[in-house]
Amino acid sequence: MTTAATVPTRQEVALADTWDATKVFASDAEWEQALDAYAQSIAEIEQYQGRLAEGAPTLLATLNYADQLNERVGKLYIYASLFYSVDTTDQVAKAKMDRVLGVYARTMASSAFIEPEIIGIGFETLKQWQAENADLVSYGQYFNEVERRQAHVRSAEVEQVLGLVSDAFDSANSTHRILTDADLAYPAAHGPDATELELTQGTIGLLLTDPDREVRRTAFENYSDAHLANKNTMANCMATCVKQHVFNARVRNYSSALAAALGENNIPTDVFHQLVATVRKNYPTWHRYWRLRREALGYDQLHVYDIKAPLSTKKLDIPYTEAVDWIIEGMKPLGEGYTSVAKRGLLDDRWVDIYPNKGKSAGAFSSGWKGTPPYILMNYNNDIFGMSTLAHELGHSMHSYLTWQNQPTVYSNYGLFVAEVASNFNQALVRNHLFNTNQDPDFQIALIEEAMSNFHRYFFIMPILAQFELEIHERGQRGEPLTAATLNGIMFDLFREGYGEEVVPDADRMGITWATFSGHMYANFYVYQYATGIAAAHALAEGVLAGKPDAQSNYLAFLSAGSSLAPLDALKLAGVDMASAEPVEAAFRVLASYVDRLEQLLTNK
């Protein structure tokens, strides 16, 4: 276990607690050889340029070669990222990442002719070719997507330029990430005895759940203040990113950056606006929770750094292996086929990089590509939050695993709109298992706190960040400046509405929140999908736990579908209609039930 006071260097982490990169490439030398071979083979796809209309065999050969390039470059990228994400100060790993991103940009440019030429062939002709060539049938959904997006696909020359600039357009994001993960100096947090507790991206979550208020306060303030000290640089990165999103939307003939982001993934913009409206309508549920929390803590005022303060004096210590046991037990409703693979990946096959170390990327994520394991980065801290985060990331990894097992390369990726369903579904099932098997009041309170913390991030913070995104992109579209003062002011106003009168305002530190979500905020209307995901997940979990006919098999079919179905259609297959506001309203009813349960437990203590 890593404590907040002692964060090891990467070299001090035990090999058994790290992910196994050799399952992608056996060595750096093998990766170098594969990268050189790949770089030489990129141009070979250009032999097909201008020829796709020759007939089905030529089109099929082109698509197969593009898929092969996709799979190869993905493995090259994953290998490099496995080293860089666990130590962002490692300049050798950073150089590997830069080289892969460079060849990826070249790949995008070299294959940019494909979709314009597919459109030129005509979709009626494509249907005839599929009828004549069975091997083309598997690309049917891909052709449907190209047809849907044809008004936004540009000429081969323009598409080539857009492919070439993809690497350069990531610079704002990578600069922000390097700043926060590698270069920012976070002053230590302090307890009442003046003990210094090391503050890093890997320990901030642990410190904010510390029972000592001074630890929480100094951790929150020092973490926020480090970002505030660099607010102008970060704001410039964010403004640059917004300009890039607006540029891309206009080049592709979308009416707005929002329309471009959602249109690319076949999500109606009404889904976004409906989510925001429903969340804002339900703010009183959050206000009730914070009022209850303040009273339970015995405080006159509740600050942001009190939102995760433990309500029970009995701290749960959950070693990694015990967390795995709980998760596997919780996931048993999905069957042995799911749990056996998951357990092997978590314990034996080293999918997981488990504990914090200096320079490691913040938070947690699932990563991988068809042909690699579905890796998981954690900053595990032996607590209930870490256990739940592990369940969450396992949901992503098993989604990827089942997709890769069942889909060809063309459908081996999927968007966040469906991804966050799989992750939150796991958390819902594991919580249900733990609620039913441990009736100790302190344990139940801790479990509710974890659930509320997760909902707070996904069903409060993320929708507020989504509103922030909308506002800054609309300003960017109007050509208005986006300074640090502007960004922080927008952010603070949104939090002031969301927190209401229940949480003490801190304009500067609330205002800089956007900057603490570096990767998320650069992905162009990415974060709203966390909220739609948690809503859909709870609706589907309810059906599986209730033993609803076909609920389990339909859910596993959804996990196996990848991008072979449009996101809303994939979720309808699983059993939920996210074009409706009802799943979001239902998730707020789940949230309210947790508040009711917590109030009863606190009353009976």
Coordinates of C-alpha atoms in Angstrom, one line a residue:
M1 CA 0.0 0.0 0.0
T2 CA 1.2 3.5 -0.8
T3 CA 0.5 6.2 1.8
A4 CA 0.1 9.9 1.1
A5 CA 3.4 10.5 3.0
T6 CA 5.5 8.1 0.9
V7 CA 5.1 8.0 -2.8
P8 CA 7.8 5.8 -4.5
T9 CA 9.6 6.5 -7.7
R10 CA 8.8 4.3 -10.6
Q11 CA 12.0 2.3 -10.1
E12 CA 10.9 1.4 -6.6
V13 CA 7.6 -0.2 -7.6
A14 CA 7.6 -4.0 -7.5
L15 CA 7.4 -5.6 -10.9
A16 CA 4.4 -7.8 -9.8
D17 CA 2.4 -4.6 -9.2
T18 CA 3.0 -3.2 -12.7
W19 CA 1.3 -4.0 -16.0
D20 CA 3.2 -6.4 -18.4
A21 CA 4.2 -4.5 -21.5
T22 CA 5.9 -7.6 -22.9
K23 CA 2.5 -8.9 -24.0
V24 CA 2.6 -6.2 -26.7
F25 CA 6.3 -6.2 -27.6
A26 CA 8.9 -8.4 -26.0
S27 CA 11.4 -5.5 -25.8
D28 CA 12.2 -1.9 -26.8
A29 CA 14.3 -3.4 -29.6
E30 CA 11.3 -5.3 -31.0
W31 CA 9.2 -2.2 -30.8
E32 CA 11.8 -0.2 -32.7
Q33 CA 12.0 -2.8 -35.4
A34 CA 8.2 -2.8 -35.7
L35 CA 8.0 1.0 -35.8
D36 CA 10.6 1.2 -38.6
A37 CA 8.8 -1.5 -40.6
Y38 CA 5.5 0.2 -40.1
A39 CA 6.8 3.6 -41.1
Q40 CA 8.1 2.1 -44.4
S41 CA 4.7 0.4 -45.1
I42 CA 2.4 3.5 -44.6
A43 CA 2.9 4.7 -48.1
E44 CA 1.9 1.4 -49.6
I45 CA -1.8 2.2 -49.1
E46 CA -1.4 5.1 -51.5
Q47 CA -1.2 2.5 -54.3
Y48 CA -4.9 2.3 -54.1
Q49 CA -5.6 6.0 -54.3
G50 CA -7.8 6.9 -57.3
R51 CA -8.7 3.2 -57.8
L52 CA -11.5 2.3 -55.4
A53 CA -14.1 2.7 -58.1
E54 CA -12.4 -0.2 -60.1
G55 CA -14.6 -2.7 -58.2
A56 CA -15.3 -4.6 -55.1
P57 CA -11.9 -6.5 -55.0
T58 CA -9.9 -3.2 -55.0
L59 CA -12.1 -1.6 -52.4
L60 CA -11.9 -4.7 -50.2
A61 CA -8.1 -4.8 -50.5
T62 CA -7.9 -1.1 -49.6
L63 CA -10.1 -1.5 -46.5
N64 CA -8.3 -4.6 -45.3
Y65 CA -4.9 -2.9 -45.6
A66 CA -6.2 0.2 -43.8
D67 CA -7.5 -2.1 -41.0
Q68 CA -4.0 -3.8 -40.8
L69 CA -2.4 -0.4 -40.5
N70 CA -4.8 0.6 -37.8
E71 CA -4.1 -2.6 -35.8
R72 CA -0.3 -2.2 -36.1
V73 CA -0.1 1.5 -35.2
G74 CA -2.4 0.8 -32.3
K75 CA 0.0 -1.7 -30.8
L76 CA 2.9 0.6 -31.3
Y77 CA 1.0 3.4 -29.5
I78 CA -0.1 1.3 -26.6
Y79 CA 3.4 0.0 -25.9
A80 CA 4.8 3.5 -25.8
S81 CA 2.0 4.8 -23.7
L82 CA 2.4 2.0 -21.1
F83 CA 5.8 3.5 -20.2
Y84 CA 4.9 7.2 -20.5
S85 CA 1.7 7.2 -18.6
V86 CA 3.3 5.6 -15.5
D87 CA 6.2 8.1 -15.5
T88 CA 5.5 11.4 -17.4
T89 CA 9.0 12.6 -16.5
D90 CA 10.6 9.8 -18.6
Q91 CA 11.8 11.6 -21.7
V92 CA 12.7 8.4 -23.5
A93 CA 9.1 7.3 -23.2
K94 CA 7.9 10.8 -24.2
A95 CA 10.1 10.5 -27.3
K96 CA 8.5 7.1 -28.2
M97 CA 5.0 8.7 -27.8
D98 CA 6.0 11.6 -30.1
R99 CA 7.3 9.2 -32.8
V100 CA 4.2 7.1 -32.7
L101 CA 1.9 10.1 -32.9
G102 CA 4.0 11.3 -35.9
V103 CA 3.5 8.1 -37.9
Y104 CA -0.1 8.0 -36.9
A105 CA -0.6 11.5 -38.4
R106 CA 1.1 10.2 -41.6
T107 CA -1.2 7.2 -41.6
M108 CA -4.3 9.5 -41.4
A109 CA -2.9 11.6 -44.2
S110 CA -2.0 8.6 -46.5
S111 CA -5.4 7.0 -46.0
A112 CA -7.4 10.2 -46.2
F113 CA -8.6 9.4 -49.8
I114 CA -10.6 6.4 -48.7
E115 CA -13.9 8.0 -47.6
P116 CA -14.1 10.6 -50.3
E117 CA -13.7 7.9 -52.9
I118 CA -16.3 5.7 -51.2
I119 CA -18.7 8.6 -51.4
G120 CA -17.8 9.0 -55.1
I121 CA -18.6 5.3 -55.8
G122 CA -22.2 5.9 -54.6
F123 CA -24.0 3.9 -52.0
E124 CA -26.4 2.1 -54.3
T125 CA -23.3 0.7 -56.1
L126 CA -21.8 -0.3 -52.8
K127 CA -24.9 -2.2 -52.0
Q128 CA -24.7 -4.1 -55.3
W129 CA -21.0 -4.8 -54.6
Q130 CA -21.9 -6.2 -51.2
A131 CA -24.5 -8.5 -52.8
E132 CA -21.8 -9.8 -55.1
N133 CA -18.9 -10.0 -52.7
A134 CA -19.7 -11.6 -49.3
D135 CA -16.4 -10.3 -47.8
L136 CA -17.6 -6.7 -48.2
V137 CA -20.8 -7.4 -46.2
S138 CA -18.9 -7.0 -42.9
Y139 CA -18.2 -3.3 -43.8
G140 CA -21.9 -2.6 -44.2
Q141 CA -22.2 -0.6 -41.0
Y142 CA -19.1 1.3 -41.8
F143 CA -20.6 2.3 -45.2
N144 CA -23.8 3.4 -43.5
E145 CA -21.7 5.7 -41.2
V146 CA -19.9 7.1 -44.2
E147 CA -23.2 7.8 -45.9
R148 CA -24.6 9.4 -42.8
R149 CA -21.5 11.7 -42.5
Q150 CA -21.0 12.3 -46.3
A151 CA -21.9 16.0 -46.0
H152 CA -19.0 16.4 -43.6
V153 CA -16.4 14.4 -45.5
R154 CA -14.2 16.7 -47.6
S155 CA -12.1 16.1 -50.6
A156 CA -9.1 13.8 -50.5
E157 CA -6.8 16.7 -50.4
V158 CA -8.5 18.4 -47.5
E159 CA -8.8 15.1 -45.6
Q160 CA -5.1 14.6 -46.1
V161 CA -4.3 18.0 -44.6
L162 CA -6.6 17.3 -41.7
G163 CA -4.8 14.0 -41.1
L164 CA -1.4 15.7 -41.2
V165 CA -2.4 18.4 -38.6
S166 CA -3.8 15.8 -36.1
D167 CA -0.5 15.5 -34.3
A168 CA 0.1 19.3 -34.1
F169 CA -3.5 19.8 -32.9
D170 CA -2.8 17.6 -29.9
S171 CA -0.1 20.0 -28.6
A172 CA -2.4 22.1 -26.4
N173 CA -3.6 19.0 -24.6
S174 CA -0.1 17.4 -24.3
T175 CA 1.3 20.7 -23.0
H176 CA -1.4 20.9 -20.3
R177 CA -0.9 17.3 -19.4
I178 CA 2.9 17.6 -19.1
L179 CA 2.4 20.7 -16.9
T180 CA 0.0 19.0 -14.5
D181 CA 1.5 15.6 -14.4
A182 CA 5.3 16.3 -14.6
D183 CA 6.1 19.9 -14.0
L184 CA 3.7 21.2 -11.3
A185 CA 5.1 21.3 -7.8
Y186 CA 2.4 20.6 -5.3
P187 CA 3.1 21.8 -1.8
A188 CA 2.6 19.1 0.8
A189 CA -0.6 18.8 2.7
H190 CA -0.5 19.2 6.5
G191 CA -2.3 17.6 9.5
P192 CA -2.8 19.3 12.8
D193 CA 0.6 18.0 14.0
A194 CA 2.3 19.7 11.0
T195 CA 3.2 16.4 9.5
E196 CA 3.9 16.8 5.8
L197 CA 1.9 14.5 3.5
E198 CA 3.1 14.3 -0.1
L199 CA 0.6 15.7 -2.6
T200 CA 0.7 14.2 -6.1
Q201 CA -1.8 13.4 -8.8
G202 CA -1.8 9.9 -7.3
T203 CA -2.6 10.9 -3.7
I204 CA -5.0 13.8 -4.0
G205 CA -8.0 11.5 -4.0
L206 CA -6.8 9.8 -0.8
L207 CA -6.0 13.1 1.0
L208 CA -9.5 14.5 0.2
T209 CA -11.1 11.5 2.0
D210 CA -8.9 11.9 5.1
P211 CA -10.8 12.2 8.4
D212 CA -8.7 15.2 9.4
R213 CA -10.2 18.4 8.1
E214 CA -6.8 20.2 8.0
V215 CA -5.4 17.5 5.8
R216 CA -8.3 17.8 3.4
R217 CA -8.2 21.6 3.4
T218 CA -4.5 21.9 2.7
A219 CA -4.6 19.2 0.1
F220 CA -7.5 20.9 -1.7
E221 CA -6.1 24.4 -1.5
N222 CA -2.5 23.4 -2.4
Y223 CA -3.7 21.3 -5.3
S224 CA -5.9 24.1 -6.6
D225 CA -3.4 26.8 -6.0
A226 CA -0.7 25.0 -8.0
H227 CA -3.1 25.1 -10.9
L228 CA -4.0 28.7 -10.2
A229 CA -0.3 29.6 -10.3
N230 CA -0.2 28.5 -13.9
K231 CA -3.7 29.6 -14.9
N232 CA -2.6 31.8 -17.8
T233 CA -0.6 29.1 -19.5
M234 CA -3.4 26.6 -19.0
A235 CA -6.0 29.1 -20.2
N236 CA -4.0 29.6 -23.4
C237 CA -3.9 25.9 -24.0
M238 CA -7.6 25.6 -23.5
A239 CA -8.4 28.6 -25.8
T240 CA -6.1 27.1 -28.4
C241 CA -8.0 23.8 -28.2
V242 CA -11.4 25.6 -28.5
K243 CA -10.2 27.3 -31.6
Q244 CA -9.1 24.0 -33.1
H245 CA -12.5 22.4 -32.4
V246 CA -14.3 25.4 -34.0
F247 CA -11.9 25.2 -37.0
N248 CA -12.6 21.5 -37.4
A249 CA -16.4 22.0 -37.2
R250 CA -16.3 24.7 -39.8
V251 CA -14.0 22.8 -42.2
R252 CA -16.4 19.8 -41.9
N253 CA -19.5 22.0 -42.5
Y254 CA -21.1 21.5 -39.0
S255 CA -23.1 24.3 -37.5
S256 CA -21.1 24.2 -34.2
A257 CA -18.4 22.4 -32.3
L258 CA -21.2 20.6 -30.3
A259 CA -22.9 19.4 -33.5
A260 CA -19.5 18.3 -34.9
A261 CA -18.6 16.3 -31.7
L262 CA -22.0 14.6 -31.3
G263 CA -22.6 14.2 -35.1
E264 CA -19.3 12.3 -35.5
N265 CA -20.6 9.8 -32.9
N266 CA -24.2 9.8 -34.2
I267 CA -25.7 11.3 -31.1
P268 CA -28.5 13.9 -31.5
T269 CA -27.6 17.2 -29.8
D270 CA -31.0 17.0 -28.1
V271 CA -29.5 14.3 -25.9
F272 CA -26.9 16.8 -24.6
H273 CA -29.4 19.6 -23.9
Q274 CA -31.9 17.2 -22.3
L275 CA -29.2 15.8 -19.9
V276 CA -28.2 19.3 -18.8
A277 CA -31.8 20.4 -18.2
T278 CA -32.6 17.3 -16.3
V279 CA -29.5 17.6 -14.1
R280 CA -30.2 21.2 -13.3
K281 CA -33.8 20.4 -12.4
N282 CA -32.6 17.8 -9.9
Y283 CA -30.0 20.0 -8.1
P284 CA -32.3 20.0 -4.9
T285 CA -31.4 16.3 -4.4
W286 CA -27.8 17.3 -4.2
H287 CA -28.6 20.2 -1.9
R288 CA -30.4 17.8 0.5
Y289 CA -27.4 15.5 0.5
W290 CA -24.9 18.3 1.3
R291 CA -27.1 19.5 4.1
L292 CA -27.3 16.0 5.6
R293 CA -23.6 15.7 5.3
R294 CA -22.9 19.0 7.0
E295 CA -25.2 18.1 9.9
A296 CA -23.6 14.6 10.2
L297 CA -20.1 16.1 10.3
G298 CA -21.2 18.7 12.9
Y299 CA -20.0 21.6 10.9
D300 CA -21.6 25.1 10.7
Q301 CA -20.5 25.3 7.1
L302 CA -19.6 22.8 4.4
H303 CA -16.6 23.5 2.2
V304 CA -15.7 21.8 -1.1
Y305 CA -13.0 19.9 0.7
D306 CA -15.6 18.4 3.0
I307 CA -17.6 16.7 0.3
K308 CA -15.7 13.5 0.7
A309 CA -15.0 13.7 4.4
P310 CA -15.7 10.3 6.0
L311 CA -18.9 10.1 8.0
S312 CA -17.8 7.1 9.9
T313 CA -14.7 6.9 12.2
K314 CA -14.1 3.3 11.1
K315 CA -11.9 3.5 8.0
L316 CA -12.1 0.5 5.7
D317 CA -8.7 -1.0 4.7
I318 CA -9.2 -2.9 1.5
P319 CA -6.1 -4.5 0.0
Y320 CA -6.0 -5.0 -3.7
T321 CA -6.5 -8.7 -3.7
E322 CA -9.6 -8.3 -1.4
A323 CA -11.0 -5.7 -3.8
V324 CA -10.6 -8.2 -6.6
D325 CA -12.5 -10.8 -4.6
W326 CA -15.4 -8.4 -3.9
I327 CA -15.5 -7.3 -7.6
I328 CA -15.6 -10.8 -9.0
E329 CA -18.3 -11.8 -6.5
G330 CA -20.3 -8.8 -7.5
M331 CA -20.0 -9.5 -11.2
K332 CA -21.3 -13.1 -10.9
P333 CA -24.7 -12.2 -12.5
L334 CA -22.9 -11.9 -15.8
G335 CA -21.7 -15.5 -15.6
E336 CA -18.5 -17.6 -15.4
G337 CA -17.4 -16.6 -18.8
Y338 CA -17.1 -13.0 -17.8
T339 CA -15.7 -13.4 -14.2
S340 CA -13.0 -16.0 -15.1
V341 CA -11.5 -13.8 -17.7
A342 CA -11.7 -10.8 -15.4
K343 CA -10.1 -12.5 -12.4
R344 CA -7.2 -13.8 -14.5
G345 CA -6.6 -10.4 -15.9
L346 CA -6.6 -8.6 -12.5
L347 CA -4.5 -11.2 -10.7
D348 CA -2.4 -13.4 -13.1
D349 CA -2.0 -11.7 -16.5
R350 CA -0.9 -8.3 -15.1
W351 CA -3.4 -6.1 -16.9
V352 CA -3.2 -3.6 -14.0
D353 CA -0.6 -1.1 -13.0
I354 CA -1.8 -0.9 -9.4
Y355 CA -0.2 1.7 -7.1
P356 CA 0.8 5.4 -7.3
N357 CA 4.3 6.5 -8.0
K358 CA 6.0 9.8 -8.7
G359 CA 5.3 11.1 -12.2
K360 CA 2.4 8.7 -12.8
S361 CA -0.7 10.0 -14.7
A362 CA -3.6 11.1 -12.5
G363 CA -6.6 9.0 -11.8
A364 CA -7.3 5.7 -13.6
F365 CA -8.1 4.6 -17.1
S366 CA -8.4 1.5 -19.3
S367 CA -6.2 1.3 -22.3
G368 CA -5.5 -1.1 -25.1
W369 CA -6.0 -2.0 -28.8
K370 CA -7.2 -5.0 -30.7
G371 CA -4.2 -7.4 -30.3
T372 CA -3.2 -6.2 -26.9
P373 CA -4.5 -6.9 -23.4
P374 CA -7.0 -4.4 -22.1
Y375 CA -4.7 -2.7 -19.6
I376 CA -5.8 -0.7 -16.5
L377 CA -3.9 2.2 -14.9
M378 CA -4.7 2.7 -11.2
N379 CA -3.5 4.8 -8.4
Y380 CA -4.8 2.3 -5.8
N381 CA -4.9 3.4 -2.2
N382 CA -6.4 0.4 -0.3
D383 CA -9.8 2.0 0.2
I384 CA -13.3 1.7 -0.9
F385 CA -12.9 4.4 -3.5
G386 CA -10.0 2.5 -5.1
M387 CA -12.0 -0.7 -5.0
S388 CA -14.9 0.9 -6.9
T389 CA -12.6 2.6 -9.3
L390 CA -11.0 -0.8 -10.1
A391 CA -14.5 -2.2 -10.8
H392 CA -15.2 0.8 -13.0
E393 CA -12.0 0.3 -15.1
L394 CA -12.6 -3.4 -15.3
G395 CA -15.9 -2.6 -16.9
H396 CA -14.1 -0.7 -19.7
S397 CA -11.5 -3.5 -20.1
M398 CA -14.0 -6.3 -20.3
H399 CA -16.0 -4.2 -22.8
S400 CA -12.9 -4.0 -24.9
Y401 CA -12.0 -7.6 -24.4
L402 CA -15.4 -8.8 -25.5
T403 CA -15.5 -6.4 -28.5
W404 CA -12.0 -7.5 -29.7
Q405 CA -13.0 -11.2 -29.3
N406 CA -16.2 -10.7 -31.4
Q407 CA -15.6 -7.8 -33.9
P408 CA -13.3 -7.2 -36.8
T409 CA -10.8 -4.4 -36.6
V410 CA -13.2 -1.9 -38.3
Y411 CA -15.6 -2.2 -35.4
S412 CA -13.0 -2.8 -32.6
N413 CA -13.3 0.7 -31.1
Y414 CA -16.3 2.4 -29.6
G415 CA -17.2 5.8 -28.2
L416 CA -17.4 7.0 -24.7
F417 CA -21.2 7.2 -24.9
V418 CA -21.4 3.4 -24.6
A419 CA -18.0 3.0 -22.8
E420 CA -19.2 4.7 -19.6
V421 CA -22.2 2.4 -19.4
A422 CA -20.0 -0.7 -19.1
S423 CA -17.8 0.9 -16.3
N424 CA -20.7 2.2 -14.2
F425 CA -22.6 -1.0 -14.6
N426 CA -19.8 -2.8 -12.8
Q427 CA -19.9 -0.4 -10.0
A428 CA -23.7 -0.8 -9.6
L429 CA -23.4 -4.6 -9.5
V430 CA -20.6 -4.6 -7.0
R431 CA -22.3 -2.1 -4.7
N432 CA -25.5 -4.2 -4.8
H433 CA -23.4 -7.3 -3.8
L434 CA -21.8 -5.4 -0.9
F435 CA -25.0 -3.9 0.3
N436 CA -26.5 -7.3 0.5
T437 CA -23.6 -9.1 2.2
N438 CA -22.3 -6.7 4.8
Q439 CA -25.0 -5.2 7.1
D440 CA -22.5 -3.4 9.4
P441 CA -23.8 0.2 9.6
D442 CA -20.3 1.7 9.3
F443 CA -19.7 -0.4 6.2
Q444 CA -23.0 0.6 4.7
I445 CA -22.3 4.3 5.4
A446 CA -18.9 4.0 3.7
L447 CA -20.5 2.2 0.7
I448 CA -23.0 5.0 0.3
E449 CA -20.3 7.6 0.6
E450 CA -18.4 5.9 -2.2
A451 CA -21.6 5.8 -4.3
M452 CA -22.3 9.4 -3.7
S453 CA -18.7 10.4 -4.5
N454 CA -19.0 8.6 -7.8
F455 CA -22.3 10.2 -8.5
H456 CA -20.9 13.5 -7.5
R457 CA -18.1 13.2 -10.1
Y458 CA -20.4 11.8 -12.9
F459 CA -23.8 13.3 -12.2
F460 CA -22.7 16.7 -10.9
I461 CA -19.2 17.7 -11.8
M462 CA -19.3 16.3 -15.4
P463 CA -22.6 17.9 -16.3
I464 CA -21.2 21.2 -15.0
L465 CA -18.1 20.8 -17.0
A466 CA -20.3 20.0 -20.0
Q467 CA -22.1 23.3 -19.5
F468 CA -18.7 25.0 -19.3
E469 CA -17.7 23.4 -22.6
L470 CA -20.8 24.6 -24.3
E471 CA -20.3 28.2 -23.0
I472 CA -16.6 28.5 -24.0
H473 CA -17.2 26.9 -27.4
E474 CA -20.0 29.3 -28.2
R475 CA -17.8 32.2 -27.1
G476 CA -15.0 30.8 -29.3
Q477 CA -17.4 30.5 -32.3
R478 CA -18.3 34.2 -31.8
G479 CA -14.6 35.1 -31.7
E480 CA -14.6 36.2 -28.1
P481 CA -11.4 36.0 -26.0
L482 CA -11.0 33.1 -23.5
T483 CA -8.7 34.4 -20.8
A484 CA -8.0 32.7 -17.5
A485 CA -10.3 35.3 -15.8
T486 CA -13.1 34.5 -18.3
L487 CA -12.7 30.7 -17.9
N488 CA -12.6 30.8 -14.1
G489 CA -15.5 33.1 -13.9
I490 CA -17.7 30.9 -16.1
M491 CA -16.7 27.8 -14.0
F492 CA -17.4 29.5 -10.7
D493 CA -20.8 30.7 -11.8
L494 CA -21.8 27.2 -12.8
F495 CA -20.7 25.8 -9.5
R496 CA -22.4 28.5 -7.5
E497 CA -25.7 27.5 -9.1
G498 CA -25.1 23.8 -8.6
Y499 CA -23.9 24.0 -5.0
G500 CA -26.6 26.5 -4.1
E501 CA -26.4 27.8 -0.5
E502 CA -25.2 24.5 0.9
V503 CA -21.5 24.8 0.0
V504 CA -19.2 27.7 0.9
P505 CA -18.1 29.5 -2.3
D506 CA -14.4 29.7 -3.1
A507 CA -14.3 31.7 -6.4
D508 CA -10.7 31.1 -7.3
R509 CA -10.4 27.4 -6.4
M510 CA -13.8 26.4 -7.7
G511 CA -13.1 28.5 -10.8
I512 CA -9.9 26.6 -11.7
T513 CA -11.6 23.2 -11.6
W514 CA -11.7 23.0 -15.4
A515 CA -7.9 23.0 -15.4
T516 CA -7.7 19.9 -13.1
F517 CA -9.4 17.8 -15.9
S518 CA -6.7 18.2 -18.5
G519 CA -7.3 15.3 -20.9
H520 CA -11.1 15.4 -20.4
M521 CA -11.5 19.0 -21.3
Y522 CA -9.6 18.7 -24.5
A523 CA -11.7 16.0 -26.1
N524 CA -14.5 18.2 -27.5
F525 CA -17.8 17.5 -25.6
Y526 CA -16.5 14.4 -24.1
V527 CA -17.6 14.7 -20.4
Y528 CA -21.4 14.8 -20.8
Q529 CA -21.2 11.1 -21.7
Y530 CA -20.1 10.3 -18.2
A531 CA -23.5 11.4 -17.0
T532 CA -25.5 9.6 -19.7
G533 CA -23.3 6.5 -19.0
I534 CA -24.1 6.3 -15.3
A535 CA -27.8 6.7 -16.1
A536 CA -27.9 4.0 -18.7
A537 CA -25.8 1.7 -16.5
H538 CA -28.1 1.8 -13.5
A539 CA -31.1 1.1 -15.7
L540 CA -29.4 -1.9 -17.2
A541 CA -28.1 -3.2 -13.9
E542 CA -31.6 -3.0 -12.4
G543 CA -32.8 -5.4 -15.2
V544 CA -30.0 -7.9 -14.7
L545 CA -30.3 -7.9 -10.9
A546 CA -34.0 -8.4 -11.2
G547 CA -33.5 -11.4 -13.4
K548 CA -35.5 -9.7 -16.3
P549 CA -35.7 -12.2 -19.2
D550 CA -32.8 -11.8 -21.6
A551 CA -31.3 -8.9 -19.6
Q552 CA -28.0 -10.7 -19.1
S553 CA -27.6 -12.0 -22.6
N554 CA -28.6 -8.7 -24.1
Y555 CA -26.1 -6.9 -22.0
L556 CA -23.3 -9.2 -23.0
A557 CA -24.3 -8.8 -26.6
F558 CA -24.0 -5.0 -26.1
L559 CA -20.5 -5.5 -24.7
S560 CA -19.6 -7.6 -27.7
A561 CA -21.0 -5.2 -30.3
G562 CA -18.2 -2.6 -30.4
S563 CA -19.1 0.0 -33.0
S564 CA -21.0 -2.4 -35.2
L565 CA -24.1 -0.6 -34.1
A566 CA -24.8 3.1 -33.6
P567 CA -24.5 4.0 -29.9
L568 CA -28.2 4.6 -29.3
D569 CA -29.0 1.3 -31.1
A570 CA -26.4 -0.6 -29.1
L571 CA -28.0 0.6 -25.9
K572 CA -31.5 -0.3 -27.1
L573 CA -30.2 -3.8 -27.7
A574 CA -29.0 -3.8 -24.1
G575 CA -32.4 -2.6 -23.0
V576 CA -32.4 1.2 -22.5
D577 CA -33.5 4.2 -24.6
M578 CA -31.1 7.1 -24.1
A579 CA -33.0 9.3 -26.4
S580 CA -35.5 9.7 -23.6
A581 CA -35.0 11.7 -20.4
E582 CA -36.3 8.8 -18.3
P583 CA -33.0 7.0 -17.6
V584 CA -31.5 10.2 -16.2
E585 CA -34.6 10.8 -14.1
A586 CA -34.4 7.2 -12.9
A587 CA -30.8 7.6 -11.9
F588 CA -31.7 10.6 -9.8
R589 CA -34.2 8.4 -8.0
V590 CA -31.4 6.0 -7.3
L591 CA -29.4 9.0 -6.0
A592 CA -32.3 10.1 -3.8
S593 CA -32.6 6.5 -2.4
Y594 CA -29.0 6.6 -1.3
V595 CA -29.6 9.9 0.5
D596 CA -32.7 8.3 2.2
R597 CA -30.7 5.3 3.2
L598 CA -27.8 7.4 4.6
E599 CA -30.2 9.5 6.6
Q600 CA -31.7 6.5 8.2
L601 CA -28.3 5.0 9.0
L602 CA -27.1 8.2 10.6
T603 CA -30.3 8.6 12.6
N604 CA -30.0 5.0 14.0
K605 CA -26.3 5.4 15.0

